[in-house]
Short mmCIF file of C-alpha atoms and ligand atoms in Angstrom, two decimals:
data_model
loop_
_atom_site.label_atom_id
_atom_site.label_comp_id
_atom_site.label_asym_id
_atom_site.label_seq_id
_atom_site.Cartn_x
_atom_site.Cartn_y
_atom_site.Cartn_z
CA MET A 1 -11.48 3.92 -21.18
CA LYS A 2 -10.39 1.04 -23.40
CA ALA A 3 -13.53 1.56 -25.48
CA LEU A 4 -12.78 5.28 -25.73
CA LYS A 5 -9.28 4.55 -26.93
CA GLU A 6 -10.56 2.08 -29.49
CA GLU A 7 -12.87 4.82 -30.82
CA GLY A 8 -9.80 7.02 -31.22
CA THR A 9 -10.41 9.43 -28.33
CA PRO A 10 -7.12 10.72 -26.93
CA VAL A 11 -6.62 10.52 -23.16
CA VAL A 12 -4.89 13.06 -20.94
CA GLY A 13 -3.86 12.15 -17.38
CA ILE A 14 -4.03 14.98 -14.85
CA PHE A 15 -3.21 15.51 -11.17
CA CYS A 16 -4.49 18.84 -10.01
CA THR A 17 -7.43 21.22 -9.68
CA TYR A 18 -5.37 23.97 -11.35
CA THR A 19 -5.53 22.04 -14.65
CA PRO A 20 -7.89 23.85 -17.05
CA MET A 21 -10.05 20.93 -18.12
CA GLU A 22 -11.90 23.00 -20.72
CA ILE A 23 -8.77 23.22 -22.90
CA ILE A 24 -8.23 19.45 -22.72
CA HIS A 25 -11.88 18.77 -23.58
CA ALA A 26 -11.76 21.30 -26.43
CA ALA A 27 -8.95 19.19 -27.92
CA GLY A 28 -11.44 16.31 -28.10
CA ALA A 29 -9.60 14.43 -25.35
CA ALA A 30 -10.89 12.69 -22.24
CA ALA A 31 -9.26 13.80 -18.99
CA VAL A 32 -8.59 11.31 -16.21
CA GLY A 33 -7.37 12.06 -12.68
CA LEU A 34 -4.29 10.00 -11.83
CA CYS A 35 -3.81 10.94 -8.17
CA GLY A 36 -3.00 7.74 -6.29
CA THR A 37 -5.21 6.88 -3.32
CA SER A 38 -3.77 3.46 -2.39
CA ASP A 39 -0.73 2.45 -0.38
CA VAL A 40 -0.20 -0.70 -2.48
CA PRO A 41 2.13 0.86 -5.12
CA ILE A 42 4.11 2.96 -2.59
CA PRO A 43 6.98 0.40 -2.19
CA PHE A 44 7.55 0.63 -5.98
CA ALA A 45 7.74 4.43 -5.74
CA GLU A 46 10.16 4.27 -2.82
CA GLN A 47 12.73 2.60 -5.08
CA HIS A 48 13.13 6.02 -6.74
CA LEU A 49 11.57 8.55 -4.39
CA PRO A 50 12.38 9.38 -0.75
CA LYS A 51 10.30 7.62 1.90
CA ASN A 52 9.56 10.94 3.61
CA LEU A 53 7.37 12.24 0.79
CA CYS A 54 3.64 12.82 0.51
CA PRO A 55 1.76 9.50 0.05
CA LEU A 56 -0.33 10.99 -2.76
CA ILE A 57 2.83 11.63 -4.80
CA LYS A 58 4.35 8.24 -3.98
CA SER A 59 1.12 6.41 -4.75
CA SER A 60 0.65 8.23 -8.08
CA TYR A 61 4.22 7.59 -9.15
CA GLY A 62 4.13 4.02 -7.81
CA PHE A 63 1.12 3.17 -9.98
CA ALA A 64 2.92 4.55 -13.03
CA VAL A 65 6.29 2.90 -12.46
CA SER A 66 4.80 -0.49 -11.53
CA GLU A 67 2.56 -0.39 -14.63
CA THR A 68 -0.48 -1.29 -12.54
CA CYS A 69 -2.72 1.67 -13.40
CA PRO A 70 -4.74 1.17 -16.59
CA TYR A 71 -5.55 4.89 -16.68
CA PHE A 72 -1.88 5.83 -16.74
CA TYR A 73 -1.28 3.14 -19.33
CA PHE A 74 -3.99 4.51 -21.63
CA SER A 75 -2.96 8.15 -21.21
CA ASP A 76 -1.40 9.68 -24.32
CA LEU A 77 -0.20 12.73 -22.46
CA ILE A 78 0.34 13.67 -18.83
CA VAL A 79 -0.36 17.24 -17.74
CA GLY A 80 1.40 18.06 -14.50
CA GLU A 81 1.85 21.37 -12.71
CA THR A 82 4.42 23.10 -10.51
CA THR A 83 2.37 23.11 -7.32
CA CYS A 84 4.30 21.52 -4.45
CA ASP A 85 8.00 20.65 -4.75
CA GLY A 86 7.43 16.91 -4.47
CA LYS A 87 4.98 16.77 -7.35
CA LYS A 88 6.92 19.03 -9.68
CA LYS A 89 10.11 17.03 -9.27
CA MET A 90 8.21 13.73 -9.54
CA TYR A 91 6.96 14.85 -12.99
CA GLU A 92 10.55 14.91 -14.20
CA LEU A 93 10.78 11.18 -13.47
CA MET A 94 7.32 10.52 -14.86
CA GLY A 95 8.38 12.34 -18.03
CA GLU A 96 10.82 9.49 -18.66
CA MET A 97 7.84 7.11 -18.94
CA LYS A 98 5.29 9.25 -20.80
CA ASP A 99 5.06 12.49 -22.73
CA THR A 100 4.58 14.96 -19.84
CA HIS A 101 3.68 18.64 -20.14
CA VAL A 102 4.12 20.68 -16.96
CA LEU A 103 2.09 23.83 -16.36
CA HIS A 104 4.13 26.40 -14.47
CA LEU A 105 1.96 27.96 -11.82
CA PRO A 106 2.71 31.40 -10.36
CA GLN A 107 3.49 31.35 -6.63
CA GLY A 108 0.74 33.84 -5.81
CA GLN A 109 -2.42 35.26 -7.34
CA ASP A 110 -2.55 38.98 -6.78
CA LYS A 111 0.38 40.53 -8.63
CA ASP A 112 -0.50 41.69 -12.15
CA HIS A 113 2.18 39.57 -13.75
CA ALA A 114 0.72 36.43 -12.15
CA PHE A 115 -2.23 36.72 -14.53
CA ARG A 116 0.00 37.29 -17.57
CA TYR A 117 2.30 34.43 -16.60
CA TRP A 118 -0.55 31.95 -16.06
CA ARG A 119 -2.31 33.07 -19.24
CA GLU A 120 0.87 32.29 -21.18
CA GLU A 121 0.96 28.83 -19.58
CA LEU A 122 -2.60 28.17 -20.73
CA VAL A 123 -1.67 29.22 -24.27
CA LEU A 124 1.32 26.84 -24.14
CA LEU A 125 -0.95 24.00 -23.01
CA LYS A 126 -3.34 24.76 -25.86
CA GLN A 127 -0.43 24.65 -28.33
CA LYS A 128 0.87 21.39 -26.88
CA LEU A 129 -2.55 19.74 -27.23
CA GLU A 130 -2.94 21.08 -30.78
CA GLU A 131 0.43 19.64 -31.82
CA LYS A 132 0.00 16.38 -29.95
CA PHE A 133 -3.49 15.60 -31.24
CA ASN A 134 -3.21 17.38 -34.56
CA ILE A 135 -6.19 19.63 -34.00
CA GLU A 136 -6.86 23.37 -33.99
CA ILE A 137 -8.58 24.59 -30.81
CA THR A 138 -10.69 27.62 -31.71
CA ASP A 139 -12.24 30.18 -29.37
CA GLU A 140 -15.62 28.74 -30.31
CA MET A 141 -14.57 25.27 -29.11
CA LEU A 142 -13.30 26.73 -25.85
CA ARG A 143 -16.53 28.68 -25.32
CA GLU A 144 -18.54 25.52 -25.89
CA GLU A 145 -16.47 23.64 -23.31
CA ILE A 146 -16.71 26.49 -20.81
CA LYS A 147 -20.49 26.31 -21.04
CA LYS A 148 -20.51 22.54 -20.56
CA SER A 149 -18.14 22.69 -17.60
CA ASN A 150 -20.14 25.47 -15.96
CA GLU A 151 -23.24 23.33 -16.27
CA GLU A 152 -21.39 20.43 -14.61
CA ARG A 153 -20.27 22.75 -11.80
CA ARG A 154 -23.86 23.89 -11.19
CA ILE A 155 -25.07 20.28 -10.97
CA LEU A 156 -22.23 19.31 -8.65
CA MET A 157 -22.79 22.33 -6.40
CA GLU A 158 -26.43 21.29 -5.96
CA PHE A 159 -25.16 17.88 -4.88
CA TYR A 160 -22.62 19.35 -2.43
CA GLU A 161 -25.16 21.77 -1.05
CA LEU A 162 -27.24 18.87 0.23
CA GLY A 163 -24.82 19.18 3.15
CA LYS A 164 -26.43 22.52 4.03
CA LEU A 165 -29.63 20.69 4.95
CA ASP A 166 -30.01 19.97 8.64
CA PRO A 167 -29.92 17.04 9.31
CA SER A 168 -27.91 16.18 6.20
CA PRO A 169 -29.50 13.45 4.05
CA ILE A 170 -26.13 12.21 2.80
CA THR A 171 -22.99 10.95 4.52
CA GLY A 172 -19.66 12.64 3.94
CA VAL A 173 -18.19 9.30 2.92
CA GLU A 174 -20.77 9.07 0.12
CA ILE A 175 -20.10 12.63 -1.02
CA ASN A 176 -16.37 11.97 -1.26
CA GLY A 177 -16.75 8.51 -2.83
CA THR A 178 -19.27 9.70 -5.43
CA LEU A 179 -17.09 12.58 -6.50
CA GLU A 180 -14.06 10.36 -6.82
CA ALA A 181 -15.98 7.80 -8.88
CA LEU A 182 -17.08 10.55 -11.26
CA GLY A 183 -13.46 11.09 -12.26
CA PHE A 184 -13.63 7.68 -13.96
CA GLN A 185 -16.94 8.26 -15.73
CA PHE A 186 -16.19 9.55 -19.20
CA ASP A 187 -19.73 9.92 -20.52
CA ARG A 188 -20.26 13.46 -19.27
CA PRO A 189 -24.01 13.80 -19.98
CA ALA A 190 -24.59 10.44 -18.23
CA GLN A 191 -22.51 11.67 -15.30
CA ASN A 192 -24.62 14.84 -15.02
CA ALA A 193 -27.83 12.84 -15.14
CA LEU A 194 -26.59 10.48 -12.44
CA ILE A 195 -25.66 13.28 -10.06
CA ALA A 196 -28.87 15.23 -10.70
CA GLU A 197 -30.93 12.10 -10.04
CA ARG A 198 -29.10 11.31 -6.78
CA THR A 199 -29.50 14.93 -5.64
CA LYS A 200 -33.24 14.75 -6.32
CA GLU A 201 -33.60 11.44 -4.41
CA LEU A 202 -31.76 12.83 -1.40
CA ARG A 203 -33.75 16.08 -1.38
CA GLU A 204 -36.94 14.02 -1.37
CA LYS A 205 -35.58 11.87 1.46
CA TYR A 206 -34.90 15.05 3.45
CA GLU A 207 -38.39 16.46 2.81
CA LYS A 208 -40.16 13.21 3.69
CA GLU A 209 -38.05 11.79 6.52
CA LEU A 210 -35.66 14.31 7.99
CA LYS A 211 -37.03 17.83 7.82
CA GLY A 212 -37.90 19.17 11.26
CA THR A 213 -36.07 16.33 13.08
CA LYS A 214 -33.15 16.96 15.42
CA THR A 215 -29.87 15.10 15.74
CA ASN A 216 -27.04 15.44 18.22
CA ARG A 217 -24.45 14.52 15.58
CA PRO A 218 -22.00 17.42 15.21
CA ARG A 219 -21.72 18.96 11.74
CA ILE A 220 -18.12 18.73 10.57
CA LEU A 221 -16.19 20.55 7.85
CA VAL A 222 -13.11 18.77 6.49
CA THR A 223 -10.28 20.88 5.11
CA GLY A 224 -6.63 20.35 4.13
CA CYS A 225 -5.17 17.90 1.60
CA PRO A 226 -7.16 15.68 -0.76
CA VAL A 227 -8.64 12.82 1.31
CA GLY A 228 -9.52 10.09 -1.22
CA GLY A 229 -6.61 7.97 0.08
CA VAL A 230 -7.75 8.18 3.73
CA ARG A 231 -11.50 7.86 3.18
CA GLU A 232 -11.82 4.71 5.28
CA LYS A 233 -9.25 5.63 7.88
CA VAL A 234 -10.31 9.21 8.59
CA LEU A 235 -13.67 10.06 6.99
CA LYS A 236 -15.42 6.85 7.94
CA THR A 237 -13.94 7.03 11.45
CA ILE A 238 -15.38 10.54 11.90
CA GLU A 239 -18.85 9.40 10.88
CA ASP A 240 -18.66 6.10 12.81
CA ALA A 241 -17.75 8.14 15.89
CA GLY A 242 -21.07 9.97 15.68
CA ALA A 243 -20.59 13.07 13.51
CA ASP A 244 -21.74 14.10 10.03
CA ILE A 245 -19.25 15.45 7.52
CA VAL A 246 -21.42 18.01 5.75
CA ALA A 247 -18.78 20.00 3.85
CA TYR A 248 -15.37 19.65 2.25
CA GLU A 249 -13.32 22.76 1.64
CA ASN A 250 -10.47 20.80 0.03
CA CYS A 251 -9.91 19.52 -3.52
CA GLY A 252 -12.52 16.89 -4.20
CA GLY A 253 -14.89 19.29 -2.44
CA VAL A 254 -16.23 22.67 -3.43
CA ARG A 255 -12.82 24.35 -3.88
CA GLU A 256 -13.00 24.64 -7.66
CA LYS A 257 -16.74 24.25 -8.16
CA GLN A 258 -18.11 27.37 -6.46
CA THR A 259 -17.03 29.90 -9.06
CA LEU A 260 -18.05 29.57 -12.67
CA VAL A 261 -15.93 30.58 -15.65
CA ASP A 262 -17.04 33.92 -17.11
CA GLU A 263 -18.78 33.04 -20.40
CA THR A 264 -18.68 36.61 -21.74
CA LYS A 265 -14.90 37.20 -21.82
CA ASP A 266 -12.13 36.07 -24.14
CA PRO A 267 -12.09 32.33 -23.27
CA ILE A 268 -8.39 32.12 -22.41
CA ASP A 269 -8.65 35.21 -20.19
CA ALA A 270 -11.70 33.75 -18.47
CA LEU A 271 -9.98 30.39 -17.87
CA THR A 272 -6.83 32.12 -16.62
CA GLU A 273 -8.84 34.11 -14.09
CA LYS A 274 -10.85 31.11 -12.98
CA TYR A 275 -8.01 28.66 -12.38
CA LEU A 276 -5.61 31.21 -10.93
CA ASN A 277 -8.13 31.77 -8.15
CA VAL A 278 -8.10 28.17 -6.87
CA SER A 279 -7.38 28.53 -3.15
CA CYS A 280 -4.72 25.87 -2.55
CA SER A 281 -2.00 26.27 0.08
CA VAL A 282 0.66 26.20 -2.65
CA MET A 283 -0.24 29.89 -3.21
CA THR A 284 1.44 32.53 -1.10
CA PRO A 285 -0.33 34.31 0.44
CA ASN A 286 -3.57 32.33 0.20
CA PRO A 287 -6.39 34.60 1.40
CA ARG A 288 -9.07 32.94 -0.74
CA ARG A 289 -8.91 29.79 1.37
CA PHE A 290 -9.76 31.78 4.51
CA GLU A 291 -12.64 33.53 2.73
CA ALA A 292 -13.96 30.12 1.64
CA LEU A 293 -13.63 28.69 5.16
CA ASP A 294 -15.37 31.71 6.62
CA ASN A 295 -18.36 31.40 4.30
CA MET A 296 -18.61 27.64 4.53
CA ILE A 297 -18.55 27.55 8.35
CA ASP A 298 -21.59 29.87 8.31
CA GLU A 299 -23.47 28.46 5.34
CA TYR A 300 -23.14 24.80 6.34
CA LYS A 301 -23.74 25.58 10.06
CA ILE A 302 -20.48 23.91 11.05
CA ASP A 303 -19.86 22.77 14.64
CA GLY A 304 -16.21 21.75 14.24
CA VAL A 305 -13.38 21.72 11.69
CA ILE A 306 -11.09 18.76 11.05
CA GLU A 307 -7.96 19.49 9.06
CA VAL A 308 -6.41 16.44 7.39
CA VAL A 309 -2.84 16.87 6.21
CA LEU A 310 -0.93 14.17 4.39
CA GLN A 311 2.52 13.36 5.76
CA ALA A 312 5.23 15.68 4.37
CA CYS A 313 2.80 18.10 2.73
CA HIS A 314 4.62 21.24 3.83
CA THR A 315 2.32 23.89 2.38
CA PHE A 316 -0.83 22.59 4.09
CA ALA A 317 1.08 21.74 7.29
CA VAL A 318 2.48 25.27 7.62
CA GLU A 319 -0.79 26.97 6.63
CA ALA A 320 -2.56 24.88 9.29
CA HIS A 321 -1.24 27.25 11.98
CA ASN A 322 -3.27 30.13 10.55
CA VAL A 323 -6.25 27.93 9.72
CA LYS A 324 -6.41 26.86 13.38
CA LYS A 325 -6.17 30.49 14.52
CA TYR A 326 -8.85 31.59 12.08
CA VAL A 327 -11.26 28.79 12.98
CA THR A 328 -10.83 28.97 16.75
CA GLU A 329 -10.35 32.71 17.26
CA LYS A 330 -12.31 34.34 14.42
CA LYS A 331 -15.08 31.75 14.00
CA ASN A 332 -14.99 30.47 17.58
CA LYS A 333 -15.27 26.83 16.52
CA PRO A 334 -13.32 23.77 17.68
CA TYR A 335 -10.52 22.61 15.37
CA VAL A 336 -8.32 19.53 15.23
CA TYR A 337 -5.27 18.81 13.05
CA ILE A 338 -4.67 15.26 11.88
CA GLU A 339 -1.51 14.34 10.02
CA THR A 340 -1.49 10.93 8.43
CA ASP A 341 -0.43 8.79 5.48
CA TYR A 342 -2.03 5.94 3.52
CA SER A 343 -0.93 3.14 5.91
CA LYS A 344 -3.25 1.66 8.52
CA LEU A 345 -0.68 1.91 11.32
CA ASP A 346 -2.14 5.00 12.99
CA LEU A 347 -5.81 4.00 12.74
CA GLY A 348 -6.21 3.45 16.51
CA GLN A 349 -4.51 6.72 17.36
CA ILE A 350 -6.65 8.65 14.87
CA ARG A 351 -9.83 7.08 16.19
CA THR A 352 -8.93 8.12 19.76
CA ARG A 353 -8.18 11.71 18.72
CA ILE A 354 -11.36 12.03 16.67
CA GLU A 355 -13.51 10.62 19.48
CA ALA A 356 -11.95 13.04 21.98
CA PHE A 357 -12.47 15.95 19.56
CA LEU A 358 -16.11 15.08 18.94
CA GLU A 359 -16.73 14.92 22.69
CA MET A 360 -15.39 18.44 22.93
CA VAL A 361 -17.56 19.62 20.01
CA LYS A 362 -20.65 18.10 21.65
CA GLU A 363 -19.87 19.81 24.96
CA ASP A 364 -19.38 23.07 23.10
CA ASN A 365 -22.79 22.64 21.44
CA THR A 366 -24.45 21.90 24.79
CA VAL A 367 -22.98 25.07 26.34
CA GLU A 368 -24.06 27.13 23.30
CA ALA A 369 -27.60 25.71 23.47
CA ALA A 370 -27.80 26.52 27.21
CA VAL A 371 -26.71 30.13 26.57
S1 LIG B 401 -4.97 22.41 -5.99
S2 LIG B 401 -4.46 20.39 -3.06
S3 LIG B 401 -4.83 18.97 -6.30
S4 LIG B 401 -1.86 20.84 -5.47
S5 LIG B 401 0.71 16.35 -3.65
S6 LIG B 401 0.10 19.64 -2.29
S7 LIG B 401 -1.07 16.73 -0.61
S8 LIG B 401 2.42 17.41 -0.81
S9 LIG B 401 -2.54 17.46 -3.97
FE1 LIG B 401 -3.31 19.30 -4.65
FE2 LIG B 401 -3.66 20.80 -6.80
FE3 LIG B 401 -3.47 21.92 -4.39
FE4 LIG B 401 -5.60 20.55 -4.99
FE5 LIG B 401 0.42 18.38 -0.51
FE6 LIG B 401 0.85 16.00 -1.48
FE7 LIG B 401 1.69 18.13 -2.79
FE8 LIG B 401 -0.84 17.62 -2.67
#
């Protein structure tokens, strides 16, 4: 990033899947995800923010306020969004440290004015970037970026879809870690090549070593909040306890990657449509998440669903009631809800709950096989 800055490339720090990356890239800027995944800066954040707040928000703010995140330091502009209450109010404080532009997201997706409102927000972002970086963003530039981003989505989907293979040739911890690392790789063609190469290697591994073999490891889908900050505590524990995470429905998973941006429409209309459809629990109602869960449980041949909710994330915590109902009653699959934060205090408790859940999933599989 330092090299990029020295070359004169502007940097935009972002926090959310609703952020239309194509507009940022069309401005000639590099985009970097600034969501905190460590508990180290949380005490700094708690000097200004309440303790009972989502660890992702506290960690992100803590990195900024303690001046320990080089990516925040190098960012010329922060683009936030009015998703959950904690984040949107945190951006007000962050705005005192850096130039911060907040995208105002509609509360739902299906009313006609939601499209008009969100489209206007995308136009305002475009104007902000044009003024900030002294550049004109033309439709042509946007179309070019839409094409590039669609290509990246196709390559990433091929990587994610390795999880559809049975047995899966890749661990869920690797899927999550690889995707997070990509957020800090600013050479986009090199990033595409890296992912395509790893996908090819793993497909070959499946063909040569795994195809036709059987495993008794349950196939797990992880849903809920972003899980980069609990990778060791939750994801690794699931796999160490004898299961394979083969799919992620959450951000950092397929949530934004499955649908491409329409390359034939007016580019701002196409981007508005695309990003408005992201199926996060901050939307009310949020039917697209249930459609995604439904398809993924079938396509990835899921044996059990683990929902991970970060402490004080109200939208995911409340929506979990209907997710549980949908998974257990409509899809007839076992489900467990895990609420946690970035500390290590509940590691033992989480391990016990995951082990008990996986026992239940295995029993369920045995009964199904017998029938
Ligand atoms: S599109 S999941 S990245 S908002 S910060 S909502 S965990 S209380 S991150 Fe998110 Fe965009 Fe949605 Fe995805 Fe809850 Fe914490 Fe808020 Fe969070």
